[in-house]
Coordinates of C-alpha atoms and ligand atoms in Angstrom, one line a residue:
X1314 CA 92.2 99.1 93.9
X1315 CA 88.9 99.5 92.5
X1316 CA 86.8 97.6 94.6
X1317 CA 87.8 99.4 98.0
X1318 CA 85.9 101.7 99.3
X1319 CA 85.6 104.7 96.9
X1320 CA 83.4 107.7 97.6
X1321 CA 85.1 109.8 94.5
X1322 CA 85.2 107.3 91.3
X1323 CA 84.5 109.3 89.1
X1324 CA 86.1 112.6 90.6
X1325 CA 83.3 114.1 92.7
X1326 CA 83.5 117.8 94.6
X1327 CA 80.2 118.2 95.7
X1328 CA 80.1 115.5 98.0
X1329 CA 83.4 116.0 100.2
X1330 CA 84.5 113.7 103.1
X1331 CA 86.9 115.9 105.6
X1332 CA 87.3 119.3 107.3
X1333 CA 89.6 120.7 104.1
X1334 CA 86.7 120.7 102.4
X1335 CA 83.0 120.3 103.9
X1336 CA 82.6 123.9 104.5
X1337 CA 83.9 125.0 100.9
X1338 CA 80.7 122.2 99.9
X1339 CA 78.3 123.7 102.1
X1340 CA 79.4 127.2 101.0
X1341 CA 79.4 125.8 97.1
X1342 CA 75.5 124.7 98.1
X1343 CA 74.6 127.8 100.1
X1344 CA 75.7 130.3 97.1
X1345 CA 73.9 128.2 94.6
X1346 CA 71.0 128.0 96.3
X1347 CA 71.0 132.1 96.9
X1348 CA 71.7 132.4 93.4
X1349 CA 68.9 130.6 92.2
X1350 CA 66.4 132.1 94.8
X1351 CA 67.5 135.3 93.6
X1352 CA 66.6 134.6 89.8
X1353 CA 63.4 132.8 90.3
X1354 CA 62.1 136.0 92.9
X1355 CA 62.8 138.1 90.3
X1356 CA 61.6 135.9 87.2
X1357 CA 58.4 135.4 89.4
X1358 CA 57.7 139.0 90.1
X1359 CA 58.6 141.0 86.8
X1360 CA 56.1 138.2 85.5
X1361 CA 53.4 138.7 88.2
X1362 CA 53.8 142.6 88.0
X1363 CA 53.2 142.7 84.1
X1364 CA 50.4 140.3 84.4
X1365 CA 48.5 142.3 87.0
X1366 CA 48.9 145.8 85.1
X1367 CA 48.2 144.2 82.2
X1368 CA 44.9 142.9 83.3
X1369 CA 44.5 146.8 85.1
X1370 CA 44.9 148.5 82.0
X1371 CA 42.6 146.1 80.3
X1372 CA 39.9 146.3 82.5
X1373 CA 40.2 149.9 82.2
X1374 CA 40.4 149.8 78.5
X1375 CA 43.4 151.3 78.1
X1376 CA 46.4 149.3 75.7
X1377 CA 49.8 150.5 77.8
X1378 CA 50.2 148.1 80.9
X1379 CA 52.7 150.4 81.6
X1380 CA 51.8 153.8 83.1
X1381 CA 54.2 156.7 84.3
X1382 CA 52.1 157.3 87.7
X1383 CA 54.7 157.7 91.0
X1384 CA 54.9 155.6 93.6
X1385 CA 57.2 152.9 92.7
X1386 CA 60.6 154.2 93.9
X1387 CA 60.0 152.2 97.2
X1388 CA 60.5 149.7 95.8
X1389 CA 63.9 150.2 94.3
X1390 CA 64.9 151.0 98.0
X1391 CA 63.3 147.8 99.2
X1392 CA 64.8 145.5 96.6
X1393 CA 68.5 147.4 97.2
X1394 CA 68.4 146.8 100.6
X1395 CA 67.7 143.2 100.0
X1396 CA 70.1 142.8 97.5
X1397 CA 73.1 144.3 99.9
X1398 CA 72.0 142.2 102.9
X1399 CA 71.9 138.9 100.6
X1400 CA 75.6 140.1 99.4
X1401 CA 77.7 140.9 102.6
X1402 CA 76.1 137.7 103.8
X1403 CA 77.6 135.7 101.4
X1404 CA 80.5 137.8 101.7
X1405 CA 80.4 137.1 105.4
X1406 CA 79.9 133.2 104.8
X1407 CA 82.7 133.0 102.2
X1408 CA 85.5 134.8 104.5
X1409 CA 84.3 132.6 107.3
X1410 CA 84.9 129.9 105.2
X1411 CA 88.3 130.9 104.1
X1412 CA 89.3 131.6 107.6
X1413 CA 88.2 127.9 108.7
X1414 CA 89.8 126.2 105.8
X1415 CA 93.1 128.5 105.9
X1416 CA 95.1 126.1 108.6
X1417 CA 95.1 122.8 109.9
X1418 CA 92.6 122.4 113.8
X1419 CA 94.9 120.7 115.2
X1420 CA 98.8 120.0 114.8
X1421 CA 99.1 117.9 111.4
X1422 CA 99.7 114.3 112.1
X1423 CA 102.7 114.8 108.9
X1424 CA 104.0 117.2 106.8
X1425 CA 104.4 115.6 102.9
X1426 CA 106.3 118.0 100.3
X1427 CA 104.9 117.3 96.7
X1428 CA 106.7 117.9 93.4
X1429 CA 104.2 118.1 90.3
X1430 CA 106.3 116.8 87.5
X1431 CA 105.4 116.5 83.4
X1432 CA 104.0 114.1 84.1
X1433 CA 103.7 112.4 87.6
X1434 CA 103.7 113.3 91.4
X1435 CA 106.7 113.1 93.4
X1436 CA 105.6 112.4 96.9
X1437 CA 108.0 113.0 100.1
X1438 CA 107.0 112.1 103.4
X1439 CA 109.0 114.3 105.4
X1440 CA 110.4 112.6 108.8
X1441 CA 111.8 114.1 111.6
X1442 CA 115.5 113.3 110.4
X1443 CA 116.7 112.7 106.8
X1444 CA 116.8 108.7 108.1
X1445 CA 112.6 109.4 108.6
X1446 CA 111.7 110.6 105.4
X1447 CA 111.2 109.0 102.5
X1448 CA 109.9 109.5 98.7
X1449 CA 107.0 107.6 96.7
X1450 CA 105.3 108.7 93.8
X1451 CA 101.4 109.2 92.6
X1452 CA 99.5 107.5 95.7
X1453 CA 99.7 109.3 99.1
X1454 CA 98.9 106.9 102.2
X1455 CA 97.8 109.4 105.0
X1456 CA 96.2 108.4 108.3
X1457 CA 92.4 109.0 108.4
X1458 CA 90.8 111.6 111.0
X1459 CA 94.1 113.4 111.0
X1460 CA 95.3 116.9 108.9
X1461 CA 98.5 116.3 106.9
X1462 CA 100.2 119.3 105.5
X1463 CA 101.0 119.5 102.3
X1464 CA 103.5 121.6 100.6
X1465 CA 103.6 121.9 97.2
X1466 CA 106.3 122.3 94.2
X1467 CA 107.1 122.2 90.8
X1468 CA 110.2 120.8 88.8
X1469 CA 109.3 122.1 85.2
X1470 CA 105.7 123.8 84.5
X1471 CA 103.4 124.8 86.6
X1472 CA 100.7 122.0 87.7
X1473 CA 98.0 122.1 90.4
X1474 CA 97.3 119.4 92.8
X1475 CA 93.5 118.4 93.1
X1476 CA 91.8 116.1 95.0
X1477 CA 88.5 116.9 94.6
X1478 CA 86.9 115.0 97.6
X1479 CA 89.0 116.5 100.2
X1480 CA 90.6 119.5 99.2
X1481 CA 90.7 122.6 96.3
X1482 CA 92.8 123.4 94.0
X1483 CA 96.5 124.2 94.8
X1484 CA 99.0 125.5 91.8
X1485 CA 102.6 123.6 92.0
X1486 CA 105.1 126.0 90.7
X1487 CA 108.7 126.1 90.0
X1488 CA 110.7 127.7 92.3
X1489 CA 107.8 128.8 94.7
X1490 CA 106.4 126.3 98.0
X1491 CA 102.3 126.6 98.2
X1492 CA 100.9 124.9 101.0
X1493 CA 97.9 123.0 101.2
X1494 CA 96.3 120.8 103.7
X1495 CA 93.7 117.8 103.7
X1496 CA 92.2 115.3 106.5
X1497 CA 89.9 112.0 105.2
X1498 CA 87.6 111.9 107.6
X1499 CA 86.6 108.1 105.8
X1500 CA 89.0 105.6 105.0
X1501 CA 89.5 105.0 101.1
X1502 CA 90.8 105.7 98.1
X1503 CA 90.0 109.5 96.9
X1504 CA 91.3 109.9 93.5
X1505 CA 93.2 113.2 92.3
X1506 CA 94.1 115.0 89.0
X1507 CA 96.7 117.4 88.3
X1508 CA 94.2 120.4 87.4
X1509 CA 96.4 122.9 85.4
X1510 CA 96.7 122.4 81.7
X1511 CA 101.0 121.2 81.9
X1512 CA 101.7 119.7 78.7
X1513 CA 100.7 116.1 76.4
X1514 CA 100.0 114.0 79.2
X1515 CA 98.5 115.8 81.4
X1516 CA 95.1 114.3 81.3
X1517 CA 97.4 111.1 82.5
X1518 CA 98.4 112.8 85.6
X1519 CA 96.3 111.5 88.5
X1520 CA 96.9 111.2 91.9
X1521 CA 95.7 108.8 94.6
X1522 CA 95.1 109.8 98.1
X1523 CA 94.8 106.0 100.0
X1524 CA 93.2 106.9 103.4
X1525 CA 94.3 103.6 106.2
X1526 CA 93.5 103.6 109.9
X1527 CA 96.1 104.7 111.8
X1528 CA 97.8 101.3 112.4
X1529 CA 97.9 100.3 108.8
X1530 CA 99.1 103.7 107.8
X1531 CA 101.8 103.4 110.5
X1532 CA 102.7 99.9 108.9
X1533 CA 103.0 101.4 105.4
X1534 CA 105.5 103.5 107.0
X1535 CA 107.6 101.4 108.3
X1536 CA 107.7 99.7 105.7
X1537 CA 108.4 102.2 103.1
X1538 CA 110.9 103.6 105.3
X1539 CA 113.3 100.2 104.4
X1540 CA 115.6 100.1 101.8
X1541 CA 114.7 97.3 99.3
X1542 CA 116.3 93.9 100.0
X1543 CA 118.7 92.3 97.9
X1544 CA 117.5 90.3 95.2
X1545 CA 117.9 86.5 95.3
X1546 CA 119.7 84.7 92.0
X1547 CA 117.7 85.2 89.0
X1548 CA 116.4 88.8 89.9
X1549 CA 119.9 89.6 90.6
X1550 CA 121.1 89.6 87.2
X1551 CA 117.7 92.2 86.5
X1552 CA 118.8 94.2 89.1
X1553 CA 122.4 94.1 86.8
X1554 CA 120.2 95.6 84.2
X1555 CA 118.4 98.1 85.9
X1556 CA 121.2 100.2 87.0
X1557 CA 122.7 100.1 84.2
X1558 CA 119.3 101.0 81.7
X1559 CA 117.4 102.6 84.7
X1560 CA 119.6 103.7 87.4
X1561 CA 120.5 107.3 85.6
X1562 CA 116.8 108.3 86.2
X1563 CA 115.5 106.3 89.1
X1564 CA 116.1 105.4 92.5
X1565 CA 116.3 102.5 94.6
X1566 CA 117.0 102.8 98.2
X1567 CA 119.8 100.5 99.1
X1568 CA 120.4 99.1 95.4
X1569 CA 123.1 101.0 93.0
X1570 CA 120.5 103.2 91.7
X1571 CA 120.3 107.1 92.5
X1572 CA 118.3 108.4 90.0
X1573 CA 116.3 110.9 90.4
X1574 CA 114.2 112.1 87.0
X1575 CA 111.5 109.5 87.3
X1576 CA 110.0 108.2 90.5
X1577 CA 111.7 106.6 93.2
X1578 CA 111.0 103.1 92.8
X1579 CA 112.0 100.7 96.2
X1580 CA 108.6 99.8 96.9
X1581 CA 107.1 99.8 93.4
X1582 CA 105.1 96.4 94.3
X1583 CA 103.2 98.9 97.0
X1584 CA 102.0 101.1 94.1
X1585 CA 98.5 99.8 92.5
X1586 CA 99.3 101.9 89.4
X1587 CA 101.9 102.7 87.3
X1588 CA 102.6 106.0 85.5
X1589 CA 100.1 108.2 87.5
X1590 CA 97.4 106.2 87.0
X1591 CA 97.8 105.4 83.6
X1592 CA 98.3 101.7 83.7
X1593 CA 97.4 99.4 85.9
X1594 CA 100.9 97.6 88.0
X1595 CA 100.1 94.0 87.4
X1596 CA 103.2 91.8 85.2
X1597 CA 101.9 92.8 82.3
X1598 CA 101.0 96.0 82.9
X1599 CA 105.0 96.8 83.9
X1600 CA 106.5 94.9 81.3
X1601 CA 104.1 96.6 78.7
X1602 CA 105.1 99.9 80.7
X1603 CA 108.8 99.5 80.5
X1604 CA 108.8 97.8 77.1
X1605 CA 107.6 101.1 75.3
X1606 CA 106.2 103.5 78.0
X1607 CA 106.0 105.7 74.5
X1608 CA 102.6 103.3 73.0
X1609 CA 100.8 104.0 76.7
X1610 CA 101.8 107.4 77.5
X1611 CA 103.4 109.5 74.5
X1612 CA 105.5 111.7 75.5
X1613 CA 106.4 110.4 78.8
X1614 CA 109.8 111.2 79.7
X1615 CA 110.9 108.1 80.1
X1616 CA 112.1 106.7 77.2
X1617 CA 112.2 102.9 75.4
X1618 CA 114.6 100.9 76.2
X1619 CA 116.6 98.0 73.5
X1620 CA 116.2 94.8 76.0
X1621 CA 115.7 91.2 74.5
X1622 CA 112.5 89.6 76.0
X1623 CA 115.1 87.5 78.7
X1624 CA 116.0 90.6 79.6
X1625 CA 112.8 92.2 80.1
X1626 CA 111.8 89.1 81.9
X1627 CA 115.0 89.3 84.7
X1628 CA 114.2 93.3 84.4
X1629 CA 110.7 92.7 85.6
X1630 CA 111.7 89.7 88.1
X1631 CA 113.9 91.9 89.8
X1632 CA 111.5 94.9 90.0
X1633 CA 108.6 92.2 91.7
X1634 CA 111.2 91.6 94.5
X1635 CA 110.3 95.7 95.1
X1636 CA 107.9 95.3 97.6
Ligands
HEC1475 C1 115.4 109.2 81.0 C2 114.9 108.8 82.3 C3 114.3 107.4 82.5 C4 114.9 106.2 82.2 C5 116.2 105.9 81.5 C6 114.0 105.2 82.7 N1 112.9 105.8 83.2 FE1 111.3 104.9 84.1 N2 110.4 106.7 84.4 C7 110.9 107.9 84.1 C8 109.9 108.9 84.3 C9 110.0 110.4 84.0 C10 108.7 108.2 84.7 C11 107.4 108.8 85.0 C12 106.6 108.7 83.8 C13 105.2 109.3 83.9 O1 104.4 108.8 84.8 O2 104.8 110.2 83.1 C14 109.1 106.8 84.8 C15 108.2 105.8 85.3 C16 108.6 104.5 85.5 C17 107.8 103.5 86.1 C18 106.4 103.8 86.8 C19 106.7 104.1 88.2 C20 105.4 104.6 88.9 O3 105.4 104.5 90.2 O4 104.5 105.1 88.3 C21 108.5 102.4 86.1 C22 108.1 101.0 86.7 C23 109.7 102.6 85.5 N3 109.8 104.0 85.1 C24 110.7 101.7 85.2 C25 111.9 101.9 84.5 C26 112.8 100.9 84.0 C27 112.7 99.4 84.4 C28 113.7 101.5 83.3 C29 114.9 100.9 82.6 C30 114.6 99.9 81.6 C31 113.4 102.9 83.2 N4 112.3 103.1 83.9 C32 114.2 103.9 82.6 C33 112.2 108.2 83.6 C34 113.0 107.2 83.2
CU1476 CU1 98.6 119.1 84.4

């Protein structure tokens, strides 16, 4: 996953790639810029005016630079007026900016309900009918060039959902929907973080957002929107084991687990990473995982399970045939 195209690795903001968030980048620039104009004008003419009387007074032999003639309100009224212009612009700018980045240009291409959860991201891609929509977890495939909606939850604690590239900060909070909105004007992989201190592992709560060209995105779909095949011989006895170790807390579409604690997992073989990024979903990195998900993430609510290593090996057979 690392070697695709990846304009945010580490997390960048000031270098955004979409509508969500250019303007909030060029604002971010604009302000900073004013901001430092305004101290080094200042800095520079404090300076300059001491100097100068300084060298007046001296040349006139007196010691005090600073003399009580009149003259200088002026330039308190010169300097306020300055000062109020510089402000209501960048008042001006910022509720432009708010206005622009309020709602989606055009009609979003899909509307994606996300669930921050202690410690991982529930992600719903909501279809037309209940047989359209669908549920992933941690990386969000979304069509580049196109606005997707985003509406935003929390199961437990509050979170915030943050990817930094192409959109702010929105909070995820239990019992209220915030909505959010992003568009990738690049294809790539634009890494997120949950940005509101939730608990132990919350520095292990990224998110991916995995922008595709339309077709491919479409593809992902479809095939996402499948339930998982059966399992031929030897990952059938897994499969046995998974629903009776697994099933109370996870899903898999069109197996005999309903679960619905931990993330849905009928196409976990689609997912480069495992636990919100924590560990990376190769063989060993999901039987390490489901071994003792305690050792890579403490605290993780999933807990370890008692298997012998055959079983962990027919666990993890059955859970490659989740493509
Ligand atoms: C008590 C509930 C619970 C049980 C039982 C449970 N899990 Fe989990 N599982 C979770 C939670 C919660 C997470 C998310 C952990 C995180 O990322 O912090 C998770 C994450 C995972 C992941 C990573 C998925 C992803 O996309 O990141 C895999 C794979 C997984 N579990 C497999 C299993 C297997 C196999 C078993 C049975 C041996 C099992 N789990 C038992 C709750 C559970
Ligand atoms: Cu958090």
């Amino acid at each position: 996953m690392a070697s695709a195209f990846s304009p945010t690795w580490p997390m960048a903001y000031l270098k955004t790639f979409g509508p969500r968030a250019d303007p909030v980048t060029g604002l971010t620039w604009g302000l900073t810029a004013l901001s430092v104009a305004v101290i080094v004008i200042i800095t520079v003419l404090v300076v300059a005016g001491v100097a100068v009387r300084r060298q007046r007074a001296a040349a006139a032999g007196q010691t005090l630079a600073v003399g009580g003639e009149a003259g200088g309100q002026s330039w308190i009224w010169i300097g306020l007026a300055l000062t109020l212009i510089a402000l209501i612009a960048s008042l001006a700018w910022t509720v432009a900016v708010m206005a622009e980045v309020g709602s989606p240009p055009t009609r979003p291409a899909l509307t994606l309900q996300i669930t921050g959860h202690q410690w991982w991201w529930e992600v719903r891609y909501l279809g037309a009918d209940p047989g359209q929509t669908f549920v992933t977890a941690n990386e969000i495939h979304i069509p580049v060039g196109r606005p997707v909606l985003i509406k935003l939850n929390g199961a437990d604690v509050i979170h915030s959902f943050w990817i930094p590239a192409l959109a702010g900060k929105t909070d995820t909070i239990p019992g209220r929907t915030n909505q959010t909105w992003l568009q990738a004007d690049r294809p790539g992989i634009y890494r997120g973080q949950c940005t509101e201190y939730c608990g132990l592992q919350h520095a292990h709560m990224a998110a991916f957002v995995i922008a595709e060209p339309p077709d491919a995105f479409e593809a992902w779909r479809q095939a996402q929107l499948q339930p998982a095949a059966a399992p031929a011989a030897p990952a059938a006895t897994g499969e046995g084991l998974f629903v009776e170790h697994c099933g109370v807390c996870h899903t898999v579409r069109g197996g005999g687990a309903a679960g619905v604690a931990g993330p849905d997992l009928t196409h976990l073989m689609s997912r480069a990473t495992l636990a919100a990024g924590t560990v990376p979903n190769t063989i060993s990195g999901l039987e390490g995982w489901i071994a003792n998900p305690q050792a890579l993430k403490p605290g993780a609510r999933m807990p370890a399970t008692e298997l012998s290593g055959p079983e962990l090996g027919q666990l993890t057979a059955y859970l490659e045939t989740l493509k």
